């Protein structure tokens, strides 16, 4: 069982990649919809929520964990690794940094939530990985509500994207990381607001790195269940999220309600 | 001590009214910023959070409670009253319904979060109070993020407001209730999108009803502390919210961080 978790349903863009790149593997997803969004919350709160999400996935039999959320990847990867005790943990930031470093001419932009940008994680990881590459970050806090309200194709989304990306255009970026799992849903609008810029989607890179790991660890891979079974849990459920989930995953999804608060008692 | 609580900082528009209409009375405010927004969450979750907020205010000495949030007023007033055991509870819906009924020519619009609109509370209360008045509801889920991101004066806000209010214009409403504590911050944009329509602000009406209650119950009023002391607690704190809070209250605010989860042990 591959476990994925996010603050909400945005992480389903990572689940979609698992279905595409690793067909057949069972997955369990947890979206903390009762407490979303995480993007504007403090590191302390995000770490606590991330540990609860980890407990939840372990209690449901996850043997590999994907942090399908840039904010948690940026702020809580160490806490999730400590909590997961030996279960391999994949996050969405480093695969995106590596990909961006590989394709850029030297100027990378990162768009993300306020939490991810303020964490400075992309700047620091790039400095460690490819010190000559310049990284410019830009928080885009309106993108998540625009996507969640189904307004990605409306002119207001284009106008807001144009405004958010202006400072990055002035910096003459050649590569742009979509540093929030919701943002691939705005890909066409973002591409228009950043003409000639190469887009990096962390979901694709993360699942590619998980795939490599499975190839390099065939024993571990053989231990993962492969019955094409997929469970989707959320901490709050309403008809709107049910519809969004199916749209974003590209197939029918039955969301089930679950409480994170009791997960610790169940885990291990 | 007058206690007010909300999912976040929007309820500060109600605190602002208390400062204006009831100067000198001590207040304590709780904003559940770690778990906001409530507007798109389920009734069950909102009731649980509302009870925790009530416990928090009681534990800080509140002798009167104002539910400074339309979603909680719509969905959890009974739970808050039961929990508050004798402490008078004021909510923002009925004063707004009464005011709208008093001024309308017969067609009232209500704009609010998805949670408030789906609860049907405005339609039901108006049917009980003034059965001849027609009520048309419209969810405006983008308004809260627009306000929180400081985009209330941008053209995208006007364009989105225009779109949201179109169905209400077609219904020829003459009166419009701003059914979310954030919306007064969009008053000018909303007024432009609903020309000739009278706006009702529940914050003003609610505090007016609290003021009447104090006048009618002088003994109770005399028992409330009046040292012009004001405390503001939030369940999560970041520099952005500190700035927003001062802007919205119209005076400098020092937000303090507090946990709701331990409040029950402290209360009574």
Coordinates of C-alpha atoms in Angstrom, one line a residue:
Chain A
X1 CA 0.0 0.0 0.0
X2 CA 1.4 3.4 -1.0
X3 CA 0.1 6.1 1.3
X4 CA -0.3 9.8 0.2
X5 CA -1.4 12.7 2.3
X6 CA -2.2 16.4 1.8
X7 CA -4.0 19.2 3.5
X8 CA -6.9 18.7 1.1
X9 CA -7.6 17.3 -2.3
X10 CA -4.8 19.0 -4.2
X11 CA -2.6 16.0 -3.5
X12 CA -4.8 14.0 -5.8
X13 CA -2.7 15.4 -8.6
X14 CA 0.1 13.2 -7.1
X15 CA -2.3 10.2 -6.8
X16 CA -3.1 10.7 -10.5
X17 CA 0.6 10.5 -11.3
X18 CA 0.8 7.2 -9.2
X19 CA -2.1 5.8 -11.2
X20 CA -0.3 6.8 -14.4
X21 CA 3.3 5.9 -13.7
X22 CA 2.8 3.0 -11.3
X23 CA -0.5 1.3 -12.4
X24 CA -1.8 -1.5 -10.2
X25 CA -0.2 -0.5 -6.9
X26 CA -2.7 -0.1 -4.1
X27 CA -3.0 3.4 -2.6
X28 CA -4.5 5.1 0.4
X29 CA -5.0 8.8 0.5
X30 CA -5.7 11.2 3.3
X31 CA -6.8 14.8 2.8
X32 CA -7.2 16.9 5.9
X33 CA -10.2 18.9 4.5
X34 CA -11.5 19.8 8.0
X35 CA -8.4 21.9 8.7
X36 CA -7.3 23.0 5.2
X37 CA -5.7 25.1 3.9
X38 CA -2.2 24.7 5.5
X39 CA -0.5 27.2 3.2
X40 CA -0.9 30.2 5.4
X41 CA -0.5 28.4 8.8
X42 CA 2.6 28.4 11.0
X43 CA 5.3 25.8 10.9
X44 CA 4.5 24.5 14.3
X45 CA 0.8 23.8 13.4
X46 CA 1.8 22.2 10.1
X47 CA 4.3 19.9 11.8
X48 CA 1.6 18.7 14.3
X49 CA -0.9 18.1 11.5
X50 CA 1.8 16.2 9.4
X51 CA 2.5 13.8 12.2
X52 CA -1.2 13.1 12.6
X53 CA -1.4 12.4 8.8
X54 CA 1.5 10.1 9.0
X55 CA -0.1 8.1 11.9
X56 CA -3.3 7.9 9.9
X57 CA -1.5 6.4 6.8
X58 CA 0.5 3.9 8.9
X59 CA -2.7 2.8 10.7
X60 CA -4.1 2.0 7.3
X61 CA -1.2 -0.2 6.3
X62 CA 1.0 2.3 4.2
X63 CA 4.4 0.8 3.5
X64 CA 5.6 3.8 1.7
X65 CA 4.6 7.4 2.3
X66 CA 4.3 10.3 -0.1
X67 CA 3.9 13.8 1.4
X68 CA 1.7 15.1 -1.5
X69 CA 1.9 18.7 -0.3
X70 CA 4.6 21.2 -0.8
X71 CA 4.0 23.1 2.4
X72 CA 4.3 19.9 4.5
X73 CA 7.3 18.7 2.4
X74 CA 9.0 22.1 3.1
X75 CA 8.2 22.3 6.8
X76 CA 7.6 18.8 8.2
X77 CA 9.6 16.2 6.2
X78 CA 12.0 15.5 9.2
X79 CA 9.0 15.0 11.6
X80 CA 7.3 12.7 9.1
X81 CA 10.5 10.6 8.6
X82 CA 11.0 10.4 12.4
X83 CA 7.4 9.3 12.9
X84 CA 7.4 6.8 10.0
X85 CA 10.3 4.8 11.6
X86 CA 11.8 3.0 8.6
X87 CA 8.9 3.3 6.2
X88 CA 10.4 5.2 3.2
X89 CA 9.1 8.8 2.9
X90 CA 9.0 10.7 -0.4
X91 CA 8.4 14.4 -0.5
X92 CA 7.7 16.7 -3.5
X93 CA 10.4 19.4 -3.1
X94 CA 13.7 17.7 -3.8
X95 CA 12.7 15.9 -6.9
X96 CA 11.4 19.2 -8.3
X97 CA 14.6 21.0 -7.3
X98 CA 16.7 18.3 -9.1
X99 CA 14.6 18.5 -12.2
X100 CA 14.7 22.3 -12.3
X101 CA 18.5 22.3 -11.8
X102 CA 18.8 19.8 -14.7
X103 CA 16.8 21.8 -17.2
X104 CA 17.4 25.5 -16.3
X105 CA 19.7 28.0 -18.0
X106 CA 20.3 29.5 -14.5
X107 CA 17.2 31.3 -13.4
X108 CA 14.4 29.4 -11.7
X109 CA 11.1 30.7 -10.4
X110 CA 9.1 29.0 -7.8
X111 CA 5.4 29.7 -7.2
X112 CA 3.8 28.3 -4.1
X113 CA 1.7 29.1 -1.0
X114 CA 2.9 31.7 1.5
X115 CA 4.0 28.9 3.9
X116 CA 6.3 27.2 1.3
X117 CA 7.8 30.4 0.1
X118 CA 8.5 31.8 3.6
X119 CA 10.1 28.4 4.5
X120 CA 12.8 29.3 1.9
X121 CA 13.1 25.5 1.2
X122 CA 13.5 25.8 -2.6
X123 CA 16.2 28.4 -2.3
X124 CA 18.1 26.4 0.3
X125 CA 17.9 23.1 -1.5
X126 CA 18.9 24.6 -4.8
X127 CA 21.9 26.3 -3.1
X128 CA 23.0 22.9 -1.8
X129 CA 22.3 21.1 -5.1
X130 CA 23.3 23.6 -7.8
X131 CA 24.7 26.7 -6.2
X132 CA 25.0 28.7 -9.4
X133 CA 21.3 28.6 -10.1
X134 CA 19.3 31.6 -9.0
X135 CA 15.9 30.9 -7.4
X136 CA 13.2 33.5 -7.2
X137 CA 10.1 32.7 -5.1
X138 CA 6.6 34.1 -5.4
X139 CA 3.6 33.3 -3.1
X140 CA 0.3 32.9 -5.0
X141 CA -2.3 32.6 -2.2
X142 CA -5.3 33.1 -4.5
X143 CA -4.5 30.2 -6.8
X144 CA -5.8 27.5 -4.4
X145 CA -9.3 29.1 -3.9
X146 CA -9.5 29.8 -7.7
X147 CA -8.9 26.1 -8.4
X148 CA -11.2 24.9 -5.7
X149 CA -14.0 27.2 -6.9
X150 CA -13.7 25.9 -10.4
X151 CA -12.6 29.3 -11.7
X152 CA -9.3 28.2 -13.4
X153 CA -10.6 29.1 -16.8
X154 CA -12.2 32.4 -16.0
X155 CA -10.5 35.7 -17.0
X156 CA -10.0 36.7 -13.3
X157 CA -7.7 33.7 -12.9
X158 CA -5.6 34.8 -15.9
X159 CA -5.5 38.4 -14.6
X160 CA -4.4 37.3 -11.1
X161 CA -1.8 34.9 -12.6
X162 CA -0.5 37.7 -14.8
X163 CA -0.1 39.9 -11.7
X164 CA 1.6 37.2 -9.6
X165 CA 4.1 36.2 -12.3
X166 CA 5.1 39.8 -13.2
X167 CA 8.1 39.9 -10.7
X168 CA 9.3 36.5 -12.0
X169 CA 9.1 37.7 -15.7
X170 CA 11.2 40.8 -14.7
X171 CA 13.8 38.4 -13.2
X172 CA 13.9 36.7 -16.6
X173 CA 13.3 33.2 -15.2
X174 CA 13.6 30.3 -17.8
X175 CA 12.1 27.6 -15.6
X176 CA 9.2 27.6 -13.2
X177 CA 8.4 25.1 -10.5
X178 CA 4.6 24.7 -9.8
X179 CA 5.3 24.5 -6.1
X180 CA 1.8 23.6 -4.9
X181 CA -0.2 20.4 -5.8
X182 CA -3.2 22.5 -6.9
X183 CA -1.2 24.5 -9.5
X184 CA -1.1 21.9 -12.3
X185 CA -4.8 22.6 -12.6
X186 CA -3.9 26.2 -13.6
X187 CA -1.1 25.0 -16.0
X188 CA -2.5 26.7 -19.1
X189 CA -3.1 30.0 -17.4
X190 CA 0.4 29.9 -15.8
X191 CA 2.0 29.0 -19.1
X192 CA 0.3 32.0 -20.8
X193 CA 1.5 34.4 -18.0
X194 CA 5.1 33.0 -18.3
X195 CA 5.7 32.7 -22.1
X196 CA 8.8 30.7 -23.1
X197 CA 9.3 29.4 -19.6
X198 CA 9.7 25.6 -18.9
X199 CA 7.2 24.3 -16.3
X200 CA 8.3 21.7 -13.7
X201 CA 5.5 19.7 -12.0
X202 CA 6.7 18.3 -8.7
X203 CA 4.0 15.6 -8.8
X204 CA 5.5 14.0 -11.9
X205 CA 9.0 14.2 -10.6
X206 CA 8.1 12.8 -7.2
X207 CA 6.3 9.8 -8.6
X208 CA 9.2 9.3 -11.0
X209 CA 11.6 9.1 -8.0
X210 CA 9.3 6.7 -6.2
X211 CA 9.3 4.6 -9.4
X212 CA 13.1 4.6 -9.5
X213 CA 13.2 3.6 -5.8
X214 CA 10.9 0.6 -6.5
X215 CA 13.1 -0.4 -9.4
X216 CA 16.3 -0.2 -7.3
X217 CA 14.6 -2.1 -4.4
X218 CA 12.8 -5.0 -6.0
X219 CA 12.3 -6.8 -2.7
X220 CA 10.6 -3.8 -1.2
X221 CA 8.6 -3.4 -4.3
X222 CA 7.5 -7.0 -4.3
X223 CA 6.2 -6.5 -0.7
X224 CA 3.7 -3.7 -1.8
X225 CA 0.2 -4.9 -2.5
X226 CA -0.8 -4.6 -6.2
X227 CA -4.6 -5.2 -6.6
X228 CA -5.4 -1.8 -8.0
X229 CA -7.4 -0.9 -4.9
X230 CA -7.6 2.7 -3.9
X231 CA -9.0 4.3 -0.8
X232 CA -9.6 8.0 -0.3
X233 CA -10.1 9.4 3.2
X234 CA -10.9 13.0 4.2
X235 CA -11.4 14.6 7.6
X236 CA -14.4 16.4 6.4
X237 CA -16.8 15.6 3.6
X238 CA -19.2 17.6 1.6
X239 CA -20.8 17.2 -1.9
X240 CA -18.5 19.9 -3.3
X241 CA -15.4 18.0 -2.4
X242 CA -16.8 14.7 -3.8
X243 CA -17.2 16.4 -7.2
X244 CA -13.8 18.1 -7.1
X245 CA -12.0 14.8 -6.2
X246 CA -13.4 13.0 -9.2
X247 CA -12.6 15.9 -11.5
X248 CA -9.0 16.1 -10.3
X249 CA -8.2 12.4 -10.2
X250 CA -9.8 11.9 -13.6
X251 CA -11.9 9.0 -12.5
X252 CA -14.8 8.3 -10.1
X253 CA -13.7 8.6 -6.4
X254 CA -15.6 7.6 -3.3
X255 CA -14.4 9.8 -0.5
X256 CA -14.8 8.4 3.0
X257 CA -14.8 10.4 6.2
X258 CA -12.2 9.6 8.8
X259 CA -10.9 11.3 12.0
X260 CA -7.2 12.0 12.3
X261 CA -7.5 12.5 16.0
X262 CA -7.8 8.8 16.8
X263 CA -5.3 7.6 14.3
X264 CA -2.4 7.4 16.8
X265 CA -4.1 4.8 18.9
X266 CA -4.6 2.6 15.8
X267 CA -1.1 3.0 14.3
X268 CA 1.4 0.1 14.7
Chain B
X1 CA -16.1 40.6 29.8
X2 CA -17.9 40.2 26.4
X3 CA -16.6 37.2 24.5
X4 CA -16.6 37.0 20.7
X5 CA -15.5 34.1 18.5
X6 CA -15.1 33.4 14.8
X7 CA -13.3 30.9 12.6
X8 CA -10.7 33.6 11.9
X9 CA -10.3 37.3 12.0
X10 CA -13.5 38.3 10.1
X11 CA -15.3 38.5 13.4
X12 CA -13.1 41.5 14.3
X13 CA -15.7 43.5 12.2
X14 CA -18.1 42.6 15.1
X15 CA -15.5 43.5 17.7
X16 CA -15.1 46.9 15.9
X17 CA -18.8 47.4 16.3
X18 CA -18.6 46.6 20.1
X19 CA -15.8 49.2 20.5
X20 CA -18.0 51.7 18.6
X21 CA -21.4 51.0 20.1
X22 CA -20.3 49.8 23.6
X23 CA -17.1 51.7 24.4
X24 CA -15.3 50.8 27.6
X25 CA -16.6 47.2 27.9
X26 CA -13.9 44.6 28.2
X27 CA -13.8 42.0 25.4
X28 CA -12.0 38.7 24.7
X29 CA -11.9 37.5 21.1
X30 CA -11.0 34.0 19.9
X31 CA -10.3 33.3 16.2
X32 CA -9.7 29.7 15.2
X33 CA -7.1 30.6 12.5
X34 CA -5.5 27.1 12.7
X35 CA -8.7 25.6 11.3
X36 CA -10.2 28.3 9.2
X37 CA -12.2 28.7 7.0
X38 CA -15.3 27.1 8.3
X39 CA -17.5 28.2 5.4
X40 CA -17.1 25.1 3.3
X41 CA -17.0 22.5 6.1
X42 CA -19.8 20.2 7.3
X43 CA -22.3 21.0 10.0
X44 CA -20.9 18.3 12.3
X45 CA -17.4 19.7 12.2
X46 CA -18.6 23.3 12.6
X47 CA -20.7 22.3 15.7
X48 CA -17.7 20.6 17.3
X49 CA -15.4 23.6 16.7
X50 CA -18.2 26.0 18.0
X51 CA -18.4 24.1 21.3
X52 CA -14.6 24.3 21.7
X53 CA -14.7 28.1 21.0
X54 CA -17.4 28.5 23.6
X55 CA -15.4 26.6 26.2
X56 CA -12.4 28.8 25.4
X57 CA -14.3 32.1 26.0
X58 CA -15.9 30.8 29.2
X59 CA -12.5 29.8 30.5
X60 CA -11.4 33.4 29.9
X61 CA -14.2 34.8 31.9
X62 CA -16.8 35.7 29.3
X63 CA -20.2 36.7 30.8
X64 CA -21.8 37.2 27.4
X65 CA -21.0 35.5 24.2
X66 CA -21.3 36.8 20.7
X67 CA -21.0 34.2 17.8
X68 CA -19.2 36.6 15.4
X69 CA -19.6 34.2 12.5
X70 CA -22.6 33.6 10.2
X71 CA -21.7 30.0 9.5
X72 CA -21.6 29.1 13.2
X73 CA -24.6 31.2 14.0
X74 CA -26.5 29.3 11.3
X75 CA -25.4 25.8 12.3
X76 CA -24.3 25.8 15.9
X77 CA -26.3 28.4 17.9
X78 CA -28.2 25.7 19.8
X79 CA -25.0 23.8 20.7
X80 CA -23.3 27.1 21.9
X81 CA -26.4 28.0 24.1
X82 CA -26.5 24.5 25.6
X83 CA -22.7 24.7 26.4
X84 CA -22.9 28.3 27.7
X85 CA -25.3 27.3 30.5
X86 CA -27.1 30.6 31.3
X87 CA -24.5 32.9 29.8
X88 CA -26.4 34.9 27.2
X89 CA -25.5 34.1 23.6
X90 CA -25.9 36.5 20.7
X91 CA -25.7 35.4 17.1
X92 CA -25.5 37.4 13.9
X93 CA -28.4 35.9 11.9
X94 CA -31.6 36.9 13.6
X95 CA -30.8 40.6 14.1
X96 CA -29.9 40.7 10.4
X97 CA -33.2 39.0 9.5
X98 CA -35.2 41.4 11.6
X99 CA -33.5 44.4 10.2
X100 CA -33.9 43.2 6.6
X101 CA -37.6 42.4 7.2
X102 CA -38.1 46.0 8.6
X103 CA -36.6 47.8 5.6
X104 CA -37.4 45.6 2.6
X105 CA -40.1 46.1 0.0
X106 CA -40.4 42.4 -0.2
X107 CA -37.3 40.9 -1.9
X108 CA -34.2 40.2 0.2
X109 CA -30.9 38.8 -1.1
X110 CA -28.4 37.1 1.2
X111 CA -24.8 36.6 0.3
X112 CA -22.7 34.3 2.5
X113 CA -20.4 31.3 2.5
X114 CA -21.5 28.0 1.1
X115 CA -22.1 26.6 4.6
X116 CA -24.4 29.4 5.6
X117 CA -26.4 29.4 2.3
X118 CA -26.8 25.6 2.4
X119 CA -28.0 25.7 6.0
X120 CA -31.0 27.7 4.6
X121 CA -31.1 29.5 7.9
X122 CA -31.9 33.0 6.4
X123 CA -34.8 31.6 4.4
X124 CA -36.3 29.7 7.4
X125 CA -35.9 32.6 9.9
X126 CA -37.4 35.0 7.4
X127 CA -40.3 32.6 6.8
X128 CA -41.0 32.5 10.5
X129 CA -40.5 36.2 11.1
X130 CA -42.0 37.8 7.9
X131 CA -43.6 35.1 5.7
X132 CA -44.4 37.5 2.8
X133 CA -40.8 38.5 2.3
X134 CA -39.0 36.5 -0.4
X135 CA -35.3 35.5 0.4
X136 CA -32.8 34.6 -2.3
X137 CA -29.4 33.2 -1.2
X138 CA -26.1 33.3 -3.1
X139 CA -22.9 31.6 -2.0
X140 CA -19.8 33.8 -2.6
X141 CA -16.9 31.5 -1.7
X142 CA -14.2 33.7 -3.3
X143 CA -15.0 36.8 -1.2
X144 CA -13.2 35.6 1.9
X145 CA -9.8 34.9 0.2
X146 CA -10.1 38.2 -1.8
X147 CA -10.5 40.1 1.5
X148 CA -7.8 38.1 3.3
X149 CA -5.4 38.7 0.4
X150 CA -6.0 42.5 0.5
X151 CA -7.5 42.4 -3.0
X152 CA -10.8 44.0 -2.1
X153 CA -10.0 47.1 -4.3
X154 CA -8.7 45.3 -7.3
X155 CA -10.6 44.9 -10.5
X156 CA -10.8 41.1 -10.1
X157 CA -12.8 41.6 -6.9
X158 CA -15.3 43.9 -8.8
X159 CA -15.6 41.4 -11.6
X160 CA -16.2 38.4 -9.3
X161 CA -18.7 40.4 -7.3
X162 CA -20.5 41.4 -10.4
X163 CA -20.8 37.7 -11.4
X164 CA -21.9 36.5 -8.0
X165 CA -24.6 39.2 -7.7
X166 CA -26.0 38.7 -11.2
X167 CA -28.7 36.2 -10.1
X168 CA -29.8 38.5 -7.3
X169 CA -30.1 41.4 -9.6
X170 CA -32.3 39.3 -11.9
X171 CA -34.5 38.5 -8.8
X172 CA -34.8 42.3 -8.4
X173 CA -33.8 42.3 -4.7
X174 CA -34.2 45.6 -2.9
X175 CA -32.2 44.7 0.3
X176 CA -29.0 42.6 0.6
X177 CA -27.7 41.0 3.8
X178 CA -23.9 40.8 4.0
X179 CA -24.1 37.3 5.5
X180 CA -20.4 36.8 6.4
X181 CA -18.3 38.9 8.8
X182 CA -15.7 39.4 6.1
X183 CA -18.1 41.0 3.6
X184 CA -18.3 44.5 5.1
X185 CA -14.7 44.9 3.9
X186 CA -16.1 44.5 0.3
X187 CA -19.0 46.9 0.9
X188 CA -18.1 49.4 -1.8
X189 CA -17.6 46.7 -4.4
X190 CA -20.8 45.0 -3.4
X191 CA -22.7 48.2 -3.5
X192 CA -21.5 48.9 -7.1
X193 CA -22.6 45.4 -8.2
X194 CA -26.0 45.9 -6.6
X195 CA -27.0 49.4 -7.4
X196 CA -30.0 50.9 -5.6
X197 CA -30.0 48.0 -3.1
X198 CA -30.0 48.6 0.7
X199 CA -27.2 46.8 2.5
X200 CA -27.7 45.2 5.9
X201 CA -24.6 44.5 8.0
X202 CA -25.2 41.8 10.6
X203 CA -22.3 43.1 12.8
X204 CA -24.1 46.4 13.3
X205 CA -27.5 44.8 14.0
X206 CA -26.0 42.2 16.4
X207 CA -24.2 44.7 18.6
X208 CA -27.3 46.9 18.6
X209 CA -29.2 44.0 19.9
X210 CA -26.6 43.3 22.6
X211 CA -26.7 47.0 23.5
X212 CA -30.6 46.8 23.9
X213 CA -30.1 43.7 26.1
X214 CA -27.7 45.6 28.4
X215 CA -30.2 48.5 28.6
X216 CA -33.0 46.2 29.5
X217 CA -30.9 44.2 32.0
X218 CA -29.1 46.9 34.0
X219 CA -28.1 44.5 36.8
X220 CA -26.4 42.1 34.3
X221 CA -24.8 45.1 32.5
X222 CA -23.4 46.4 35.8
X223 CA -21.7 43.0 36.4
X224 CA -19.7 43.3 33.2
X225 CA -16.2 44.6 33.6
X226 CA -15.6 48.0 32.0
X227 CA -11.9 48.9 32.0
X228 CA -11.5 49.1 28.2
X229 CA -9.3 46.0 28.2
X230 CA -9.3 43.8 25.1
X231 CA -7.6 40.5 24.5
X232 CA -7.3 38.8 21.1
X233 CA -6.5 35.1 20.9
X234 CA -5.9 33.0 17.8
X235 CA -5.2 29.3 17.4
X236 CA -2.5 30.1 14.9
X237 CA -0.4 33.1 14.5
X238 CA 1.6 34.5 11.6
X239 CA 2.8 38.0 10.6
X240 CA 0.2 38.3 7.9
X241 CA -2.7 37.8 10.4
X242 CA -1.2 40.3 12.8
X243 CA -1.3 43.0 10.1
X244 CA -4.8 42.0 8.9
X245 CA -6.1 42.2 12.5
X246 CA -4.9 45.7 13.0
X247 CA -6.3 46.8 9.7
X248 CA -9.7 45.3 10.3
X249 CA -10.2 46.5 13.8
X250 CA -9.0 50.0 12.9
X251 CA -6.5 50.1 15.9
X252 CA -3.3 48.2 16.9
X253 CA -4.0 44.7 18.0
X254 CA -1.7 42.3 19.7
X255 CA -2.8 38.8 18.8
X256 CA -1.9 36.0 21.3
X257 CA -1.7 32.3 20.5
X258 CA -3.8 29.9 22.4
X259 CA -4.9 26.3 22.0
X260 CA -8.6 25.5 21.9
X261 CA -8.0 21.8 22.6
X262 CA -7.2 22.4 26.3
X263 CA -9.9 24.9 26.9
X264 CA -12.5 22.5 28.3
X265 CA -10.4 21.5 31.3
X266 CA -10.1 25.2 32.2
X267 CA -13.7 26.2 31.7
X268 CA -16.0 26.6 34.8

